[in-house]
Amino acid sequence: MTTYYSEEVIQSVIDANDIVDVTSGYMTLKRVGNSFKGKCPFHNEKTASFTVSREKQLYHCFGCGAGGNVITFIMEMEKLPFMDALKFLAARVNMVLPEKQNQQEDHQAYEKKKRLYELHRQTANYYYKILKTTPSAREYLSQRSISQETIREFGLGYASEDWSRLTDFLVTKGFTLTEMLDSGLVLASESKRHYDRFRDRIMFPIVNPRGQIVGFGGRLMTTGQNGPKYLNSPETPIFSKSYELYNLNHCKNFLDDGQIVIVEGYMDVISLYEKGIKNTVAALGTAFTPFHGKILERYANEVIIAFDGDSAGKSATEKAMNILKKTSLNVKILNLPSNEDPDSFVQKYGQQGFLDAVAKALTIVEYELGLLKKHNDLSQTDGRLRYGNESINVLKQLETSLEVDYYSKMVAGETGINQEVIRREVMRSKKRPDNPVQLVESTHNVVTPQKIPRAYQNAQEVVIRYCLKNPEIIDDVPIDFLTDSFYHELINVLLEKRKTGNRIEVNQMMSHFEDSKEVKKLVEFMMNEDEVSRSDYQDALEIMNRFYNEAQLDRLSEQIKRESTTGNDDEVARLTNQLIEIKKMMKENGRH
């Protein structure tokens, strides 16, 4: 993980913020033995399974698997990235974070971003004040049923039609032309004259989850005006529309049900907010990206795609749906009429009408089957058969037999095809591994599983846990026996720290892993109180050795078969000798 501060500085922040003190500010903890327990803040539970260790300065939930140190806890609770969580904790204990003197380039980039944030803040205040003195802009928002309270909440403003009014204002605030051009709010003509990007538009500040204004969206008030209806800030050092979601800064505070509604535009968000529906975000334009999906996974467990009902909205819906399929989120689609968008729909039917529509939102499978029905005439036999065949490709994505049964019955009712026939075809088309217990060797000499036997998995966990408690034996661990790339990397990190003579600190080790699942696994190992003895470790090594050697035998046998068909006798002889040597070694060790 790349950070602006050294491991020593990060560790000093961790040391200054006792994890029990920090977590108890968000929940009720009770001492149980050497640890503290409470109900997990990351999932609903009746019995407390969230454990905090003052000794290890770690937390772990034995219910949902959440785990980490004081920094990851603040990242999750406050929805902050790593650097902002570090600064949050430093400020909590009045600690001044030093700058790395040998990171001059990074420091200059950091200072540049600070200036751009300030420039955008000043600009937002400027647009807000101009709105107050522009009757036509205020009247437009009034006609759109936007209240003064909502205008203040979202910081809405107005960019006048003058060509350089914002430019002149920013000069008075001490910003340079270079900074203005870097912000994208000021442009330069071919003749080197400078002018405002946004003119005669209602302005929507784009605020990131930390409350910093990073860009703007501008909307024309009438169709007769020149230019696109919506205009966004360009890509800058602090803004990318592929990484930001409009209103996430507000939305994150209204997620009691873990659900987020995704809409297309600024006015959709604001109209829904005005009606009391506050768990909404907008992709800027319809450019929904995989990174947006990752962001939503941090905040919600379910998303409702509520794009416009026109053809462009339907196309955007399919793109977003295919991206969100690859996340852990439960995804549903609000199928609006072709002449409606969320803004017009909520104006027409009110809060309850929109909530009723959300409650009836379609699952991905229902939506995809609906698309198939539009392309097949179910009143005709060939149309029903074609739909039945095409639906099988949709249903084979389902993970549980319960889901397959449910949707097979639905398709059967629409086509007249027997439900069991559909179900059988779905199950037949679902992919199965050809050899579920085979182990193969990767190019990195790491045993890679197609399916790892449970005994092999357990043995590896025992070895890793013993290494973490007894780092002096790490040099003796046979890395080639490990099947998980995370274990492989973890051992390499431990080896590197041993070579450099550094003390092994779990909090510093966590900074080497960006994948949250890997961090949770590391914490789970450290929080496991079950004792692993030297004897347990030796037994686990023997189990790993046996499975590893059996995997090599399988691999060599397959290679011998392949080479035999090509007539390559020399290679067959070489591989056969290897196989014999492994069998001989296993026999000598009494393992075969």
Coordinates of C-alpha atoms in Angstrom, one line a residue:
M1 CA 0.0 0.0 0.0
T2 CA 1.5 3.3 -1.1
T3 CA 1.3 5.9 1.6
Y4 CA 2.6 9.5 2.1
Y5 CA 3.9 8.6 5.6
S6 CA 6.5 6.0 6.7
E7 CA 5.6 2.8 8.6
E8 CA 7.1 4.4 11.7
V9 CA 4.7 7.4 11.5
I10 CA 1.7 5.1 10.8
Q11 CA 2.6 2.9 13.8
S12 CA 2.9 6.0 16.0
V13 CA -0.6 7.0 15.1
I14 CA -1.8 3.5 15.9
D15 CA 0.0 3.4 19.2
A16 CA -1.5 6.7 20.2
N17 CA -5.1 5.6 19.6
D18 CA -6.0 2.7 21.8
I19 CA -8.4 0.5 19.8
V20 CA -10.7 -0.2 22.8
D21 CA -11.1 3.6 23.4
V22 CA -11.8 4.3 19.7
T23 CA -14.3 1.4 19.1
S24 CA -16.1 2.1 22.4
G25 CA -16.9 5.6 21.0
Y26 CA -19.1 3.8 18.4
M27 CA -20.6 0.9 20.4
T28 CA -21.0 -0.6 23.8
L29 CA -18.2 -3.0 24.8
K30 CA -18.1 -5.3 27.8
R31 CA -14.9 -6.9 29.1
V32 CA -14.8 -10.7 28.7
G33 CA -11.6 -12.2 30.0
N34 CA -8.7 -10.4 28.3
S35 CA -10.8 -9.0 25.5
F36 CA -13.9 -6.8 25.0
K37 CA -17.1 -7.8 23.2
G38 CA -20.0 -6.1 21.7
K39 CA -22.6 -6.3 18.9
C40 CA -20.9 -5.9 15.5
P41 CA -21.4 -2.4 13.9
F42 CA -21.0 -3.9 10.4
H43 CA -23.9 -6.3 10.4
N44 CA -27.1 -7.0 12.4
E45 CA -26.8 -9.6 15.1
K46 CA -28.5 -10.6 18.3
T47 CA -25.5 -12.2 20.1
A48 CA -22.3 -10.2 20.5
S49 CA -19.6 -11.7 18.3
F50 CA -17.4 -8.5 17.8
T51 CA -14.2 -8.9 19.7
V52 CA -11.6 -6.2 20.5
S53 CA -8.2 -7.1 21.8
R54 CA -6.3 -4.3 23.7
E55 CA -3.2 -6.5 23.8
K56 CA -3.1 -7.1 20.1
Q57 CA -4.8 -3.8 19.1
L58 CA -7.0 -5.6 16.7
Y59 CA -10.7 -6.3 16.3
H60 CA -12.5 -9.2 14.7
C61 CA -16.1 -10.2 14.2
F62 CA -16.7 -14.0 14.3
G63 CA -20.0 -13.4 12.7
C64 CA -19.3 -11.5 9.5
G65 CA -15.5 -11.8 9.4
A66 CA -14.8 -8.1 9.6
G67 CA -11.4 -7.4 11.2
G68 CA -8.5 -5.1 11.3
N69 CA -6.7 -2.4 13.4
V70 CA -7.8 1.0 14.6
I71 CA -7.2 2.5 11.1
T72 CA -9.3 0.0 9.2
F73 CA -12.1 0.4 11.9
I74 CA -12.2 4.2 11.2
M75 CA -12.1 3.6 7.5
E76 CA -15.2 1.4 7.7
M77 CA -17.1 3.4 10.3
E78 CA -16.4 6.9 8.8
K79 CA -16.2 5.7 5.2
L80 CA -12.8 7.2 4.7
P81 CA -9.8 6.2 2.6
F82 CA -6.6 5.2 4.3
M83 CA -4.9 8.6 4.4
D84 CA -8.0 10.4 5.6
A85 CA -8.5 7.8 8.4
L86 CA -4.9 8.3 9.4
K87 CA -5.4 12.0 9.6
F88 CA -8.6 11.6 11.5
L89 CA -6.9 9.5 14.2
A90 CA -3.9 11.9 14.3
A91 CA -6.3 14.8 14.9
R92 CA -8.1 12.8 17.6
V93 CA -4.9 12.8 19.7
N94 CA -3.6 16.2 18.6
M95 CA -0.8 14.6 16.7
V96 CA 1.0 16.6 14.0
L97 CA 1.9 14.4 11.1
P98 CA 5.4 15.1 9.8
E99 CA 6.2 15.3 6.1
K100 CA 8.7 13.2 4.4
Q101 CA 11.5 15.5 3.4
N102 CA 12.7 13.1 0.7
Q103 CA 9.3 13.0 -1.0
Q104 CA 9.4 16.5 -2.4
E105 CA 7.5 15.6 -5.6
D106 CA 4.8 13.9 -3.6
H107 CA 4.6 16.9 -1.3
Q108 CA 4.2 19.3 -4.2
A109 CA 1.4 17.2 -5.6
Y110 CA -0.2 17.2 -2.2
E111 CA 0.0 21.0 -1.9
K112 CA -1.3 21.4 -5.4
K113 CA -4.4 19.4 -4.5
K114 CA -4.9 21.4 -1.4
R115 CA -5.0 24.6 -3.4
L116 CA -7.4 23.0 -5.9
Y117 CA -9.8 22.0 -3.1
E118 CA -9.7 25.5 -1.7
L119 CA -10.3 27.0 -5.2
H120 CA -13.3 24.8 -5.6
R121 CA -14.7 25.8 -2.2
Q122 CA -14.3 29.5 -3.0
T123 CA -16.0 28.9 -6.4
A124 CA -19.0 27.1 -4.8
N125 CA -19.5 30.0 -2.4
Y126 CA -19.3 32.4 -5.3
Y127 CA -21.9 30.5 -7.4
Y128 CA -24.2 30.3 -4.3
K129 CA -24.0 34.1 -3.8
I130 CA -24.7 34.8 -7.5
L131 CA -27.8 32.6 -7.3
K132 CA -29.2 34.7 -4.6
T133 CA -29.0 37.8 -6.8
T134 CA -30.3 36.2 -10.0
P135 CA -34.2 36.1 -10.0
S136 CA -34.4 33.9 -13.2
A137 CA -32.2 31.2 -11.6
R138 CA -34.2 31.2 -8.4
E139 CA -37.5 31.1 -10.3
Y140 CA -36.2 28.1 -12.3
L141 CA -35.4 26.1 -9.1
S142 CA -38.7 27.1 -7.6
Q143 CA -40.6 25.8 -10.6
R144 CA -38.7 22.5 -10.2
S145 CA -40.1 22.4 -6.6
I146 CA -36.6 22.8 -5.0
S147 CA -36.8 24.4 -1.6
Q148 CA -34.4 27.0 -0.1
E149 CA -33.4 24.3 2.5
T150 CA -32.4 21.9 -0.3
I151 CA -30.6 24.6 -2.2
R152 CA -28.5 25.3 1.0
E153 CA -28.0 21.6 1.7
F154 CA -26.6 20.9 -1.8
G155 CA -24.9 24.3 -2.2
L156 CA -26.6 24.9 -5.5
G157 CA -25.5 28.1 -7.3
Y158 CA -25.6 29.9 -10.6
A159 CA -22.9 30.8 -13.1
S160 CA -23.6 34.1 -14.8
E161 CA -23.6 34.5 -18.5
D162 CA -20.5 36.9 -18.3
W163 CA -17.4 35.4 -19.9
S164 CA -14.9 36.0 -17.2
R165 CA -16.7 36.9 -14.0
L166 CA -15.5 33.8 -12.1
T167 CA -11.9 34.3 -13.5
D168 CA -11.9 37.8 -12.2
F169 CA -13.3 36.7 -8.8
L170 CA -10.6 34.0 -8.4
V171 CA -7.8 36.5 -9.1
T172 CA -9.1 38.6 -6.2
K173 CA -8.7 35.5 -4.0
G174 CA -5.1 35.1 -4.8
F175 CA -5.3 32.1 -7.3
T176 CA -2.9 32.0 -10.2
L177 CA -4.0 31.5 -13.8
T178 CA -2.1 28.2 -13.8
E179 CA -4.2 27.0 -10.8
M180 CA -7.4 28.2 -12.5
L181 CA -6.5 26.3 -15.7
D182 CA -5.6 23.2 -13.7
S183 CA -9.0 23.3 -12.1
G184 CA -10.8 23.2 -15.5
L185 CA -13.1 26.0 -14.4
V186 CA -11.2 28.5 -16.5
L187 CA -10.2 27.9 -20.2
A188 CA -7.8 29.6 -22.5
S189 CA -8.6 30.6 -26.1
E190 CA -6.3 30.3 -29.1
S191 CA -5.5 34.0 -28.6
K192 CA -4.5 33.2 -25.0
R193 CA -7.6 35.0 -23.5
H194 CA -9.1 33.4 -20.5
Y195 CA -12.8 32.7 -19.9
D196 CA -15.1 30.8 -17.6
R197 CA -16.0 27.2 -18.6
F198 CA -19.5 27.5 -17.0
R199 CA -21.8 30.3 -18.1
D200 CA -25.6 30.9 -17.6
R201 CA -26.1 27.5 -15.9
I202 CA -27.5 26.2 -12.6
M203 CA -24.4 24.9 -10.8
F204 CA -24.2 21.6 -8.8
P205 CA -21.1 21.2 -6.6
I206 CA -19.7 17.7 -6.7
V207 CA -18.6 16.7 -3.2
N208 CA -16.5 13.7 -2.3
P209 CA -17.3 11.5 0.7
R210 CA -14.8 13.6 2.8
G211 CA -16.8 16.7 2.2
Q212 CA -14.4 18.3 -0.3
I213 CA -15.7 19.9 -3.4
V214 CA -13.9 18.3 -6.4
G215 CA -15.9 19.5 -9.4
F216 CA -19.1 20.9 -10.7
G217 CA -22.0 20.1 -13.0
G218 CA -23.8 22.8 -14.8
R219 CA -27.4 22.6 -16.3
L220 CA -29.0 24.9 -18.8
M221 CA -32.3 26.4 -17.7
T222 CA -34.0 26.5 -21.1
T223 CA -33.8 24.3 -24.3
G224 CA -33.1 27.4 -26.4
Q225 CA -29.7 28.0 -24.9
N226 CA -26.5 27.1 -26.7
G227 CA -24.4 24.1 -25.6
P228 CA -25.1 20.7 -24.1
K229 CA -28.0 20.4 -21.5
Y230 CA -25.5 19.2 -18.8
L231 CA -21.8 20.1 -18.6
N232 CA -19.3 18.6 -16.1
S233 CA -15.9 19.6 -14.9
P234 CA -13.1 18.0 -16.9
E235 CA -10.7 15.4 -15.5
T236 CA -8.3 17.2 -13.0
P237 CA -5.9 16.1 -10.3
I238 CA -8.8 16.0 -7.8
F239 CA -11.7 14.9 -10.0
S240 CA -12.6 12.0 -12.3
K241 CA -16.2 11.2 -13.1
S242 CA -15.3 7.6 -13.3
Y243 CA -14.4 7.7 -9.5
E244 CA -17.1 10.0 -8.1
L245 CA -20.7 9.4 -7.3
Y246 CA -22.9 12.5 -6.8
N247 CA -24.5 12.8 -3.4
L248 CA -22.5 10.0 -1.8
N249 CA -21.4 12.5 0.9
H250 CA -25.1 12.8 2.0
C251 CA -26.3 9.4 1.0
K252 CA -23.8 7.5 3.3
N253 CA -25.7 9.0 6.3
F254 CA -29.0 7.5 5.3
L255 CA -28.3 3.8 4.8
D256 CA -30.0 2.1 7.7
D257 CA -31.4 -0.5 5.3
G258 CA -28.1 -0.9 3.5
Q259 CA -29.8 0.1 0.2
I260 CA -28.7 2.7 -2.3
V261 CA -30.7 3.9 -5.3
I262 CA -28.6 4.8 -8.4
V263 CA -30.0 7.4 -10.7
E264 CA -28.6 9.3 -13.8
G265 CA -28.7 13.0 -13.0
Y266 CA -28.3 15.7 -10.5
M267 CA -32.0 16.7 -10.6
D268 CA -33.1 13.1 -10.0
V269 CA -31.0 13.0 -6.8
I270 CA -32.3 16.4 -5.6
S271 CA -35.9 15.8 -6.4
L272 CA -35.9 12.5 -4.6
Y273 CA -34.0 14.2 -1.6
E274 CA -36.7 16.9 -1.6
K275 CA -39.3 14.2 -1.2
G276 CA -37.5 12.5 1.7
I277 CA -35.7 9.8 -0.3
K278 CA -32.1 10.4 0.7
N279 CA -30.3 7.1 -0.1
T280 CA -29.6 8.1 -3.7
V281 CA -26.4 8.7 -5.8
A282 CA -25.9 9.6 -9.4
A283 CA -23.3 8.4 -11.8
L284 CA -22.1 11.6 -13.5
G285 CA -23.8 11.2 -16.9
T286 CA -24.4 7.6 -17.5
A287 CA -20.7 6.6 -17.3
F288 CA -21.1 3.9 -14.6
T289 CA -17.7 2.2 -14.1
P290 CA -16.4 -0.9 -12.2
F291 CA -14.8 1.5 -9.7
H292 CA -18.3 2.8 -8.9
G293 CA -19.3 -0.7 -8.2
K294 CA -16.4 -1.1 -5.7
I295 CA -17.3 2.1 -3.9
L296 CA -20.9 1.0 -3.5
E297 CA -19.8 -2.3 -2.0
R298 CA -18.2 -0.3 0.8
Y299 CA -21.5 1.4 1.7
A300 CA -24.4 -0.9 0.8
N301 CA -25.5 -4.5 0.4
E302 CA -28.2 -3.8 -2.1
V303 CA -28.5 -1.3 -5.0
I304 CA -31.5 -0.3 -7.1
I305 CA -30.7 0.9 -10.7
A306 CA -33.2 3.6 -11.4
F307 CA -32.1 5.1 -14.7
D308 CA -34.4 6.9 -17.2
G309 CA -37.0 5.0 -19.0
D310 CA -35.9 6.0 -22.5
S311 CA -33.7 4.0 -24.8
A312 CA -30.5 5.7 -23.6
G313 CA -31.5 4.9 -20.0
K314 CA -32.2 1.3 -20.9
S315 CA -28.8 0.9 -22.5
A316 CA -27.1 2.5 -19.5
T317 CA -29.1 0.2 -17.2
E318 CA -27.7 -2.9 -19.0
K319 CA -24.1 -1.6 -18.8
A320 CA -24.4 -0.8 -15.1
M321 CA -26.2 -4.1 -14.4
N322 CA -23.4 -6.1 -16.1
I323 CA -20.8 -4.3 -14.0
L324 CA -22.7 -4.7 -10.7
K325 CA -23.1 -8.5 -11.4
K326 CA -19.5 -8.9 -10.6
T327 CA -19.8 -7.4 -7.1
S328 CA -21.2 -8.9 -3.9
L329 CA -24.2 -6.5 -4.0
N330 CA -27.8 -7.6 -4.4
V331 CA -28.8 -5.8 -7.6
K332 CA -32.4 -4.8 -8.7
I333 CA -33.7 -2.7 -11.5
L334 CA -36.5 -0.2 -11.4
N335 CA -38.2 -0.4 -14.8
L336 CA -39.6 3.1 -15.3
P337 CA -42.0 3.9 -18.2
S338 CA -40.3 5.1 -21.4
N339 CA -41.5 8.7 -20.8
E340 CA -40.4 8.9 -17.1
D341 CA -37.2 9.6 -15.1
P342 CA -36.9 9.4 -11.3
D343 CA -37.4 13.2 -11.1
S344 CA -40.7 13.3 -13.1
F345 CA -41.9 10.0 -11.5
V346 CA -41.5 11.3 -7.9
Q347 CA -43.1 14.6 -8.8
K348 CA -46.1 12.8 -10.3
Y349 CA -46.5 10.0 -7.7
G350 CA -44.8 11.4 -4.6
Q351 CA -42.6 9.7 -2.1
Q352 CA -44.8 6.7 -1.4
G353 CA -45.3 6.1 -5.1
F354 CA -41.6 5.9 -5.7
L355 CA -41.0 3.7 -2.7
D356 CA -43.8 1.4 -3.9
A357 CA -42.0 1.2 -7.3
V358 CA -38.7 0.4 -5.6
A359 CA -40.3 -2.4 -3.6
K360 CA -41.4 -3.9 -6.9
A361 CA -38.0 -3.5 -8.5
L362 CA -36.9 -6.5 -10.7
T363 CA -34.1 -8.9 -9.9
I364 CA -31.4 -9.1 -12.6
V365 CA -32.8 -12.5 -13.8
E366 CA -36.3 -11.0 -14.0
Y367 CA -35.0 -8.1 -16.0
E368 CA -33.0 -10.2 -18.4
L369 CA -35.9 -12.5 -18.9
G370 CA -38.0 -9.5 -19.6
L371 CA -35.6 -8.4 -22.3
L372 CA -35.8 -11.8 -23.9
K373 CA -39.6 -11.7 -24.0
K374 CA -39.5 -8.4 -25.9
H375 CA -37.5 -10.1 -28.7
N376 CA -39.7 -13.3 -28.8
D377 CA -43.4 -13.5 -29.7
L378 CA -44.7 -15.8 -26.9
S379 CA -48.0 -16.2 -28.8
Q380 CA -46.2 -18.3 -31.4
T381 CA -44.8 -21.8 -30.8
D382 CA -41.3 -21.0 -32.3
G383 CA -41.2 -17.8 -30.1
R384 CA -41.9 -19.7 -26.9
L385 CA -39.3 -22.4 -27.8
R386 CA -36.7 -19.8 -28.7
Y387 CA -37.4 -17.9 -25.4
G388 CA -37.2 -21.2 -23.5
N389 CA -33.8 -22.0 -24.9
E390 CA -32.4 -18.5 -24.4
S391 CA -33.7 -18.4 -20.9
I392 CA -31.5 -21.3 -20.0
N393 CA -28.4 -19.2 -20.6
V394 CA -29.8 -16.7 -18.1
L395 CA -30.8 -19.2 -15.4
K396 CA -27.5 -21.0 -15.5
Q397 CA -26.0 -17.9 -13.8
L398 CA -28.0 -18.8 -10.6
E399 CA -26.1 -20.2 -7.7
T400 CA -28.7 -22.1 -5.7
S401 CA -31.1 -24.9 -6.7
L402 CA -33.8 -22.9 -4.9
E403 CA -33.4 -20.0 -7.4
V404 CA -33.2 -22.4 -10.3
D405 CA -36.5 -24.0 -9.2
Y406 CA -38.2 -20.6 -8.8
Y407 CA -37.2 -19.2 -12.1
S408 CA -37.7 -22.5 -14.0
K409 CA -41.3 -22.5 -12.8
M410 CA -41.7 -18.9 -14.0
V411 CA -40.3 -19.7 -17.5
A412 CA -42.5 -22.9 -17.6
G413 CA -45.6 -20.8 -16.9
E414 CA -44.8 -18.4 -19.8
T415 CA -43.9 -21.1 -22.3
G416 CA -45.9 -24.2 -21.4
I417 CA -42.6 -26.2 -21.3
N418 CA -42.4 -28.7 -18.4
Q419 CA -40.6 -27.1 -15.4
E420 CA -38.5 -30.2 -14.8
V421 CA -37.2 -30.1 -18.4
I422 CA -36.1 -26.5 -18.0
R423 CA -34.5 -27.2 -14.7
R424 CA -32.7 -30.2 -16.0
E425 CA -31.3 -28.3 -19.0
V426 CA -30.2 -25.4 -16.7
M427 CA -28.4 -27.8 -14.3
R428 CA -26.8 -29.6 -17.3
S429 CA -25.5 -26.4 -18.8
K430 CA -24.0 -25.1 -15.5
K431 CA -20.2 -25.7 -15.6
R432 CA -18.7 -28.4 -13.4
P433 CA -14.9 -28.9 -12.8
D434 CA -13.6 -31.8 -14.9
N435 CA -11.3 -33.0 -12.1
P436 CA -12.5 -31.6 -8.7
V437 CA -9.6 -33.0 -6.6
Q438 CA -6.7 -32.5 -8.9
L439 CA -3.8 -30.3 -7.8
V440 CA -1.5 -28.7 -10.5
E441 CA 1.8 -26.9 -10.2
S442 CA 1.9 -23.3 -11.3
T443 CA 4.9 -21.6 -13.1
H444 CA 5.9 -20.1 -9.7
N445 CA 6.3 -23.5 -8.0
V446 CA 3.2 -22.9 -5.9
V447 CA 0.7 -25.7 -5.8
T448 CA -2.5 -24.3 -7.3
P449 CA -5.8 -25.9 -6.5
Q450 CA -8.6 -26.7 -8.7
K451 CA -10.2 -27.9 -5.4
I452 CA -8.1 -28.2 -2.3
P453 CA -8.9 -31.0 0.2
R454 CA -10.1 -29.6 3.5
A455 CA -7.2 -31.4 5.4
Y456 CA -4.7 -29.6 3.2
Q457 CA -6.3 -26.2 3.8
N458 CA -6.4 -26.8 7.6
A459 CA -2.8 -27.9 7.7
Q460 CA -1.7 -24.7 5.9
E461 CA -3.7 -22.5 8.3
V462 CA -2.0 -24.2 11.3
V463 CA 1.5 -23.6 9.7
I464 CA 0.7 -19.9 9.1
R465 CA -0.7 -19.4 12.6
Y466 CA 2.4 -21.0 14.1
C467 CA 4.7 -18.9 12.0
L468 CA 3.0 -15.7 13.1
K469 CA 3.4 -16.6 16.8
N470 CA 7.0 -18.0 16.3
P471 CA 8.6 -16.0 13.5
E472 CA 12.1 -17.5 14.2
I473 CA 11.0 -20.7 12.3
I474 CA 9.9 -18.9 9.1
D475 CA 13.1 -19.7 7.3
D476 CA 12.1 -23.4 7.5
V477 CA 8.6 -23.2 6.0
P478 CA 8.4 -25.0 2.6
I479 CA 6.8 -22.2 0.6
D480 CA 6.2 -24.5 -2.4
F481 CA 3.7 -26.4 -0.3
L482 CA 1.4 -23.4 0.0
T483 CA -1.6 -23.3 -2.3
D484 CA -2.9 -19.8 -1.5
S485 CA -1.1 -16.8 -3.1
F486 CA -2.0 -14.8 0.1
Y487 CA -0.1 -17.3 2.3
H488 CA 2.8 -17.2 -0.1
E489 CA 3.0 -13.4 0.0
L490 CA 2.6 -13.3 3.8
I491 CA 5.5 -15.7 4.3
N492 CA 7.6 -13.6 1.9
V493 CA 6.8 -10.4 3.9
L494 CA 7.8 -12.2 7.1
L495 CA 11.0 -13.4 5.6
E496 CA 11.9 -9.9 4.3
K497 CA 11.4 -8.4 7.8
R498 CA 13.5 -11.1 9.3
K499 CA 16.3 -10.4 6.9
T500 CA 16.3 -6.7 7.6
G501 CA 16.2 -7.4 11.3
N502 CA 12.9 -5.5 11.8
R503 CA 10.6 -6.4 14.5
I504 CA 7.5 -8.1 13.1
E505 CA 4.4 -5.9 13.9
V506 CA 1.0 -7.1 12.7
N507 CA -0.2 -3.6 12.1
Q508 CA 2.7 -2.9 9.8
M509 CA 2.2 -6.2 8.1
M510 CA -1.4 -5.3 7.3
S511 CA -0.1 -2.3 5.2
H512 CA 1.3 -4.8 2.7
F513 CA -2.1 -6.1 1.8
E514 CA -4.7 -4.0 0.0
D515 CA -7.3 -6.7 -0.4
S516 CA -9.8 -6.4 2.5
K517 CA -10.3 -10.2 2.5
E518 CA -6.6 -10.8 3.0
V519 CA -6.4 -8.2 5.8
K520 CA -9.4 -9.9 7.5
K521 CA -7.7 -13.3 7.2
L522 CA -4.5 -12.0 8.8
V523 CA -6.5 -10.5 11.7
E524 CA -8.5 -13.7 12.1
F525 CA -5.2 -15.6 12.4
M526 CA -3.9 -13.2 15.0
M527 CA -7.1 -13.1 17.0
N528 CA -7.4 -16.9 17.1
E529 CA -6.7 -17.9 20.7
D530 CA -6.5 -21.7 20.1
E531 CA -2.9 -22.8 20.9
V532 CA -0.8 -24.3 18.1
S533 CA 1.9 -26.5 19.5
R534 CA 5.2 -27.5 18.0
S535 CA 3.7 -31.0 17.5
D536 CA 0.6 -29.5 15.7
Y537 CA 3.0 -27.6 13.4
Q538 CA 5.1 -30.7 12.6
D539 CA 1.9 -32.8 11.9
A540 CA 0.6 -30.0 9.6
L541 CA 3.9 -30.0 7.7
E542 CA 3.7 -33.7 7.1
I543 CA 0.1 -33.4 5.8
M544 CA 1.2 -30.6 3.4
N545 CA 4.2 -32.7 2.3
R546 CA 2.0 -35.7 1.5
F547 CA -0.6 -33.7 -0.5
Y548 CA 2.2 -31.8 -2.3
N549 CA 4.0 -35.0 -3.4
E550 CA 0.7 -36.6 -4.4
A551 CA 0.0 -33.5 -6.6
Q552 CA 3.4 -33.9 -8.2
L553 CA 2.7 -37.6 -8.9
D554 CA -0.6 -36.6 -10.6
R555 CA 1.2 -33.9 -12.6
L556 CA 4.0 -36.2 -13.7
S557 CA 1.5 -39.0 -14.7
E558 CA -0.4 -36.6 -16.9
Q559 CA 2.8 -35.3 -18.5
I560 CA 4.0 -38.9 -19.1
K561 CA 0.7 -39.7 -20.9
R562 CA 1.0 -36.6 -23.1
E563 CA 4.6 -37.3 -24.0
S564 CA 3.9 -40.9 -24.7
T565 CA 1.4 -40.0 -27.4
T566 CA 4.1 -37.8 -29.1
G567 CA 6.7 -40.6 -29.1
N568 CA 9.2 -38.5 -27.1
D569 CA 10.9 -41.4 -25.3
D570 CA 13.7 -39.4 -23.8
E571 CA 11.2 -37.0 -22.1
V572 CA 9.1 -40.0 -20.9
A573 CA 12.1 -41.6 -19.4
R574 CA 13.1 -38.3 -17.6
L575 CA 9.6 -37.8 -16.2
T576 CA 9.3 -41.4 -15.1
N577 CA 12.6 -41.2 -13.2
Q578 CA 11.2 -38.1 -11.4
L579 CA 8.0 -40.0 -10.5
I580 CA 10.0 -43.0 -9.2
E581 CA 12.2 -40.8 -7.0
I582 CA 9.1 -39.1 -5.5
K583 CA 7.5 -42.5 -4.7
K584 CA 10.8 -43.7 -3.2
M585 CA 11.0 -40.7 -1.0
M586 CA 7.4 -41.0 0.1
K587 CA 7.9 -44.7 0.9
E588 CA 11.1 -43.9 3.0
N589 CA 9.2 -41.3 4.9
G590 CA 6.5 -43.9 5.7
R591 CA 3.8 -41.8 4.0
H592 CA 2.9 -44.1 1.1

